[in-house]
Coordinates of C-alpha atoms (C1' of nucleotides) in Angstrom, one line a residue:
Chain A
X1 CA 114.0 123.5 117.2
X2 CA 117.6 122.3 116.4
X3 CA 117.7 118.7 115.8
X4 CA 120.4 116.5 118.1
X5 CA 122.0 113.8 115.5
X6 CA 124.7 111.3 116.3
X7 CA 128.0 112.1 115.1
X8 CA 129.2 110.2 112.2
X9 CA 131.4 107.6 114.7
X10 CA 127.9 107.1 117.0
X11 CA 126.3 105.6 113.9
X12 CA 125.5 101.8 114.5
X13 CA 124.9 99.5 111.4
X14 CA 122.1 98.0 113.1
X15 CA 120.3 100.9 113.1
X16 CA 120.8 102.1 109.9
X17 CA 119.7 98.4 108.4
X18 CA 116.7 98.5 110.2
X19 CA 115.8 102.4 109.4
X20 CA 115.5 101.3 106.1
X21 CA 114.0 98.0 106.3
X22 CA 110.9 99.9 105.6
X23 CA 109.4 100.7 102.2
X24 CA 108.7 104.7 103.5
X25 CA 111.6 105.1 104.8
X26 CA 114.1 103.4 102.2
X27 CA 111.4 105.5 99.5
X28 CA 112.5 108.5 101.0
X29 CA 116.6 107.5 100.9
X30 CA 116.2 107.1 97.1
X31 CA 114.2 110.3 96.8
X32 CA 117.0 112.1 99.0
X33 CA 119.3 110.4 96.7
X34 CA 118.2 112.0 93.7
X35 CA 119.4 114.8 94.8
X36 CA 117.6 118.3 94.6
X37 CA 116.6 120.3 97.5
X38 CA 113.7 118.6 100.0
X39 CA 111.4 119.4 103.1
X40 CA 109.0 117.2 104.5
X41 CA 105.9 118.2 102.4
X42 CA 108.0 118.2 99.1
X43 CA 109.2 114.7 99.8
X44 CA 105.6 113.7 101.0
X45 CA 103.8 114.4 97.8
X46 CA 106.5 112.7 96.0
X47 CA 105.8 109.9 98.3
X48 CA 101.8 110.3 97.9
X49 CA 99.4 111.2 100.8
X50 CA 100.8 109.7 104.3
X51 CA 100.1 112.5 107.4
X52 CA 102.7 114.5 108.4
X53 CA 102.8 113.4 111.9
X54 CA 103.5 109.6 110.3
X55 CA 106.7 111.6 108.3
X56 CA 107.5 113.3 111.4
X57 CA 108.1 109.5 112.9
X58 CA 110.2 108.4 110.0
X59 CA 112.3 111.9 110.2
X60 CA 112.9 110.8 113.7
X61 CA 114.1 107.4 113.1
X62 CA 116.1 108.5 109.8
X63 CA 117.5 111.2 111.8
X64 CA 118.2 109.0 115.1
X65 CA 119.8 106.4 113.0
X66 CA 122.2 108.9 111.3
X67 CA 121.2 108.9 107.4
X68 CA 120.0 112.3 107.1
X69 CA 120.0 115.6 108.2
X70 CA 117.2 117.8 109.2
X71 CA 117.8 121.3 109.2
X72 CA 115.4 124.1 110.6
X73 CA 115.3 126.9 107.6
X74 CA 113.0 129.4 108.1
X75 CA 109.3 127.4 108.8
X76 CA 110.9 124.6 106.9
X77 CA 113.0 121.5 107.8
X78 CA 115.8 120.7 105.0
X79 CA 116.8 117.4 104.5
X80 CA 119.6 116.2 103.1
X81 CA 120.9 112.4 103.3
X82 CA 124.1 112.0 104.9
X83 CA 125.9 110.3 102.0
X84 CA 130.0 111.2 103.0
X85 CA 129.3 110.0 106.9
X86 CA 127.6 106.6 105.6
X87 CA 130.2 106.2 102.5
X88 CA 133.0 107.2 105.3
X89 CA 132.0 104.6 108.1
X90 CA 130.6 102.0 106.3
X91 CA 131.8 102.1 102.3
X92 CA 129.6 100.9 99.7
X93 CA 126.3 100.4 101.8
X94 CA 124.4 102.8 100.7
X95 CA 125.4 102.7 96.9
X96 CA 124.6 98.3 97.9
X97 CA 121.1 99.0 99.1
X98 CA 120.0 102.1 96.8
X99 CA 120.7 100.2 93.6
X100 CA 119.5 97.1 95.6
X101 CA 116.2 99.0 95.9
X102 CA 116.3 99.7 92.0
X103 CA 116.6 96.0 91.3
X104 CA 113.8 95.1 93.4
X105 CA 111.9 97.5 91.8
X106 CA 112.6 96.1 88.7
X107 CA 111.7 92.7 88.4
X108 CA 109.9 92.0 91.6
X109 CA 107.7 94.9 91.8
X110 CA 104.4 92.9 91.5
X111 CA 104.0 89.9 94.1
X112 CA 101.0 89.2 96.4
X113 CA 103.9 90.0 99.1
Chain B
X1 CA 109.8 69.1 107.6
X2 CA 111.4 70.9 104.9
X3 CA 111.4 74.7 104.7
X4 CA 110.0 77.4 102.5
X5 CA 112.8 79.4 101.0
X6 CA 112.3 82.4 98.6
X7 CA 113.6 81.7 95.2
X8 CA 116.6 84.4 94.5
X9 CA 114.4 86.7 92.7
X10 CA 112.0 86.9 95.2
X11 CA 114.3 88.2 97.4
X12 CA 113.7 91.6 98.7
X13 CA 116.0 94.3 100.3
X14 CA 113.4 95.5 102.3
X15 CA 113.2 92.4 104.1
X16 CA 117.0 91.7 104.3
X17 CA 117.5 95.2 105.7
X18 CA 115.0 94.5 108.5
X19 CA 116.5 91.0 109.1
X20 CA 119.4 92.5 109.6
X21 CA 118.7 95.4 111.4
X22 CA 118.7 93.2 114.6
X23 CA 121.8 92.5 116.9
X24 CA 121.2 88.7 117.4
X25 CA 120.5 88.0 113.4
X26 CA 123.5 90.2 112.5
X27 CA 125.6 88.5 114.6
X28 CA 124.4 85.0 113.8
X29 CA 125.2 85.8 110.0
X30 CA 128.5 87.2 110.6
X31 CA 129.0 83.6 112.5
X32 CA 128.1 81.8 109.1
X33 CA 130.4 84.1 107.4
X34 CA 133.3 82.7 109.1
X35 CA 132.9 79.4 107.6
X36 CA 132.8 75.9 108.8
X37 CA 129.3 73.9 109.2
X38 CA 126.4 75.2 111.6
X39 CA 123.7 73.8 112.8
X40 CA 120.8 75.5 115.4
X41 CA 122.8 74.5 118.9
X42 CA 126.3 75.5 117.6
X43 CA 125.3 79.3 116.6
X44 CA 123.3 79.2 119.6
X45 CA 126.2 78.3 121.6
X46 CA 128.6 80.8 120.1
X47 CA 126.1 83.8 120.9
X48 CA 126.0 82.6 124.2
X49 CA 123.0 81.1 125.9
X50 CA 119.9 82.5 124.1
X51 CA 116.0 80.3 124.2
X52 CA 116.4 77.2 121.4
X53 CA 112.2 78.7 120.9
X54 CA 114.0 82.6 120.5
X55 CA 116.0 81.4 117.9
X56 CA 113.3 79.7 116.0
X57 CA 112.0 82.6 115.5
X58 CA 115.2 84.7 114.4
X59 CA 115.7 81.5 111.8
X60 CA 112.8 81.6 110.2
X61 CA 113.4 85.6 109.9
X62 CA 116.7 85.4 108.0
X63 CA 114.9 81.7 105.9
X64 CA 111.7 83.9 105.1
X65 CA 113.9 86.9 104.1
X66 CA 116.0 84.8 102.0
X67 CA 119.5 85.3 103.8
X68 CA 120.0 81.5 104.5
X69 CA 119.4 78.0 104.2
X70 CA 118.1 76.0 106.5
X71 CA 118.5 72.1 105.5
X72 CA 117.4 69.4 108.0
X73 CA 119.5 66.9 107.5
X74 CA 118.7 64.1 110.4
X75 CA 118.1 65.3 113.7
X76 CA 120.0 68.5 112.9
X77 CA 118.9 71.9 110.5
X78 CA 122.4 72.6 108.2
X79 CA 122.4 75.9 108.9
X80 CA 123.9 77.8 105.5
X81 CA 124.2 81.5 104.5
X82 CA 122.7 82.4 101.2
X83 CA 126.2 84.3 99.7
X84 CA 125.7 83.3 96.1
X85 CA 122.2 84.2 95.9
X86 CA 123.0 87.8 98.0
X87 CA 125.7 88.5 96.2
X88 CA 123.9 87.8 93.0
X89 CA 121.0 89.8 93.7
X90 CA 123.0 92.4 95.5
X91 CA 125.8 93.2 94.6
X92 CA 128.4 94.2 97.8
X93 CA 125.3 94.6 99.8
X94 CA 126.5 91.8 102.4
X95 CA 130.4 92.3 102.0
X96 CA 129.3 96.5 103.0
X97 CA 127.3 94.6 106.1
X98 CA 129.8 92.8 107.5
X99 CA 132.3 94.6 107.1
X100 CA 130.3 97.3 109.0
X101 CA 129.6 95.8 111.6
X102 CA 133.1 94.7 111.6
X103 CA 133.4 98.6 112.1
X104 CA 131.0 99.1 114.8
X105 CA 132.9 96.6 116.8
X106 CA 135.8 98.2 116.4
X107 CA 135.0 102.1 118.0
X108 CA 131.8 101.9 118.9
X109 CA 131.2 99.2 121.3
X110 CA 131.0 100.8 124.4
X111 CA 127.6 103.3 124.2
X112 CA 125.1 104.1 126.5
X113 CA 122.9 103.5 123.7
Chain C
dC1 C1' 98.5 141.9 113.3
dC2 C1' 96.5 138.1 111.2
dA3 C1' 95.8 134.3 108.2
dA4 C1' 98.2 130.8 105.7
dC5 C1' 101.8 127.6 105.9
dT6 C1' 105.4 124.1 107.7
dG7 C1' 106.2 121.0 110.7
dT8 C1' 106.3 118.9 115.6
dA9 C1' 104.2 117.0 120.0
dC10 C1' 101.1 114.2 122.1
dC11 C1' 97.7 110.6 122.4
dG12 C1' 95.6 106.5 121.0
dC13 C1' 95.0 102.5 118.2
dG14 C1' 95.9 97.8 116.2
dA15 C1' 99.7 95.1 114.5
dT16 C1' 104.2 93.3 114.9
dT17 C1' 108.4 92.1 117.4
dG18 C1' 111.5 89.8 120.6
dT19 C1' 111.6 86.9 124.3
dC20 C1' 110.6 82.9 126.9
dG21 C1' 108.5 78.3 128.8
dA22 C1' 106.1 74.1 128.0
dA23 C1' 104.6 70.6 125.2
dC24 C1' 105.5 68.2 121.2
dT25 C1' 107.8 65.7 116.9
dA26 C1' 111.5 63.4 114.8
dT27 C1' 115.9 61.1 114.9
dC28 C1' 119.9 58.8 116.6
dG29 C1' 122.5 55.3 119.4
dC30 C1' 122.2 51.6 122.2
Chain D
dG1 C1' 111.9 50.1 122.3
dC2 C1' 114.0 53.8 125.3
dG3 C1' 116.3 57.5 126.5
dA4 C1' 118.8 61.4 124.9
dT5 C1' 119.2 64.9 121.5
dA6 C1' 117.7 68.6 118.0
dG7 C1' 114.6 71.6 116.9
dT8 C1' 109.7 73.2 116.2
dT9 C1' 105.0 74.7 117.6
dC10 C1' 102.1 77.1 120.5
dG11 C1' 100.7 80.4 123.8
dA12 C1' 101.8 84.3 126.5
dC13 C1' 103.9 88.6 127.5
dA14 C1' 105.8 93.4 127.4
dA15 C1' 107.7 96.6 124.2
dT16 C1' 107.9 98.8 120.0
dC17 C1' 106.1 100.1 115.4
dG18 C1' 103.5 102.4 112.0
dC19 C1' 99.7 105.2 111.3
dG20 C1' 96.6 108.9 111.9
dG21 C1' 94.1 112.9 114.3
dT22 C1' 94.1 116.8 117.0
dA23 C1' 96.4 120.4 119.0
dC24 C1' 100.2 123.4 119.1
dA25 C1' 104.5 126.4 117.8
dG26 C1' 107.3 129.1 114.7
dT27 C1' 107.7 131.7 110.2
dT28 C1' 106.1 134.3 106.4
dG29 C1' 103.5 137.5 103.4
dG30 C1' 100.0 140.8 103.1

DNA sequence: CCAACTGTACCGCGATTGTCGAACTATCGC
DNA sequence: GCGATAGTTCGACAATCGCGGTACAGTTGG
C-alpha cells in the first residue's frame, strides 16, 4: 500500500494541534508513546472497541498531519510516533501536551464535560 | 454581560489543542503574545478584515477552552491571554506553540497545502 | 488452495465547524 | 436624547468530522 507522509519540514503546527485535539487520537499518541511495538488492532483493544474503519480515519489524519508512521509489514500496518521529527521542528511540544494529557487525567478526569 | 471562563483546573488540553489547531485562533493568540492591550476590533484589524460575527465565534472558542480572558470593560471586551493559568497547568505547552508556529513561518509558508 | 486475519476503501449518517449578514444591545461623547 | 461605536445573538450555509457498516484486497498458515 505504501503510505505517502509529509517530510518532517512539510509538518504544519496547526495540523498537528488539531490531530490531537481529539481524545482518540491524543489516546493513541500516549499509547505510541509508551513505547512497545503497535498495529492497528493492538492499539484498538487497548483503546476499547471503536471499528476499524473509524481507526483507519484517525491513522489518516495522524499520518497526514505528520505524528506517526504507518508502515506496511507483512498483512500488518506498524506504527510508530514520530517523536525525533516533532522534537526536531518543534521542541518540547510533544513532551508539553503528553504530560499535559497526564495532568488532565489526573485531577480532571471526572466532569459532566 | 460577563463571560463564563473555566477555572484553571478545568482546563483541558484536549480543548486547547483543538482551539489551537485553527489558523485564525493561532494567530490571534500569538497577537496577544506580543503584548500591549487588545480589545475585539484591534486583533480584528491586525488579522486583516475578517466578520466582527466570525470572530465571536473564534472568542468564545479560545474563552470556553480557557486560553483567554475576555473582560468587558465599557463598550470594549479587554481581550487578555491566559499565560499564568497555561503555563501553570502546562508546563511549556504554549511557549512550544508559539514558538512553532514561529517555525512554520519561517520555511514553510509557501505550500500548496 | 482456502480459510482466517489485518487493514483499507467507499458510502452514508448526524453533528460540528467556520463563515457571513442582519438585527439587536449596550455604552460613550456630545 | 442621538448618533456613532463595540460587540453579541441569531439564522443560514457549505464543508468537514467522527463514526460505523459493508465490501474489498493483501498476507499468512495449514
Amino acid at each position: 500500500m505504501a503510505f505517502r507522509h509529509p517530510d518532517r519540514d512539510q509538518i504544519r503546527i496547526e495540523d498537528v494541534l488539531s490531530a490531537l485535539g481529539n481524545g482518540v487520537r491524543l489516546a493513541v499518541v500516549r499509547i505510541l508513546d509508551a513505547g512497545g511495538e503497535h498495529n492497528c488492532t493492538s492499539v484498538l483493544n487497548t483503546l476499547g472497541i471503536t471499528a476499524k474503519s473509524t481507526m483507519t480515519h484517525h491513522w489518516r489524519v495522524l499520518r497526514d498531519s505528520g505524528i506517526i508512521w504507518q508502515q506496511p509489514s507483512g498483512r500488518e500496518n506498524l506504527l510508530v510516533l514520530r517523536r525525533d521529527d516533532l522534537d526536531a521542528r518543534y521542541p518540547g511540544l510533544l513532551d508539553a501536551i503528553l504530560s499535559g494529557a497526564r495532568t488532565d487525567e489526573g485531577h480532571a478526569a471526572a466532569r459532566p464535560r
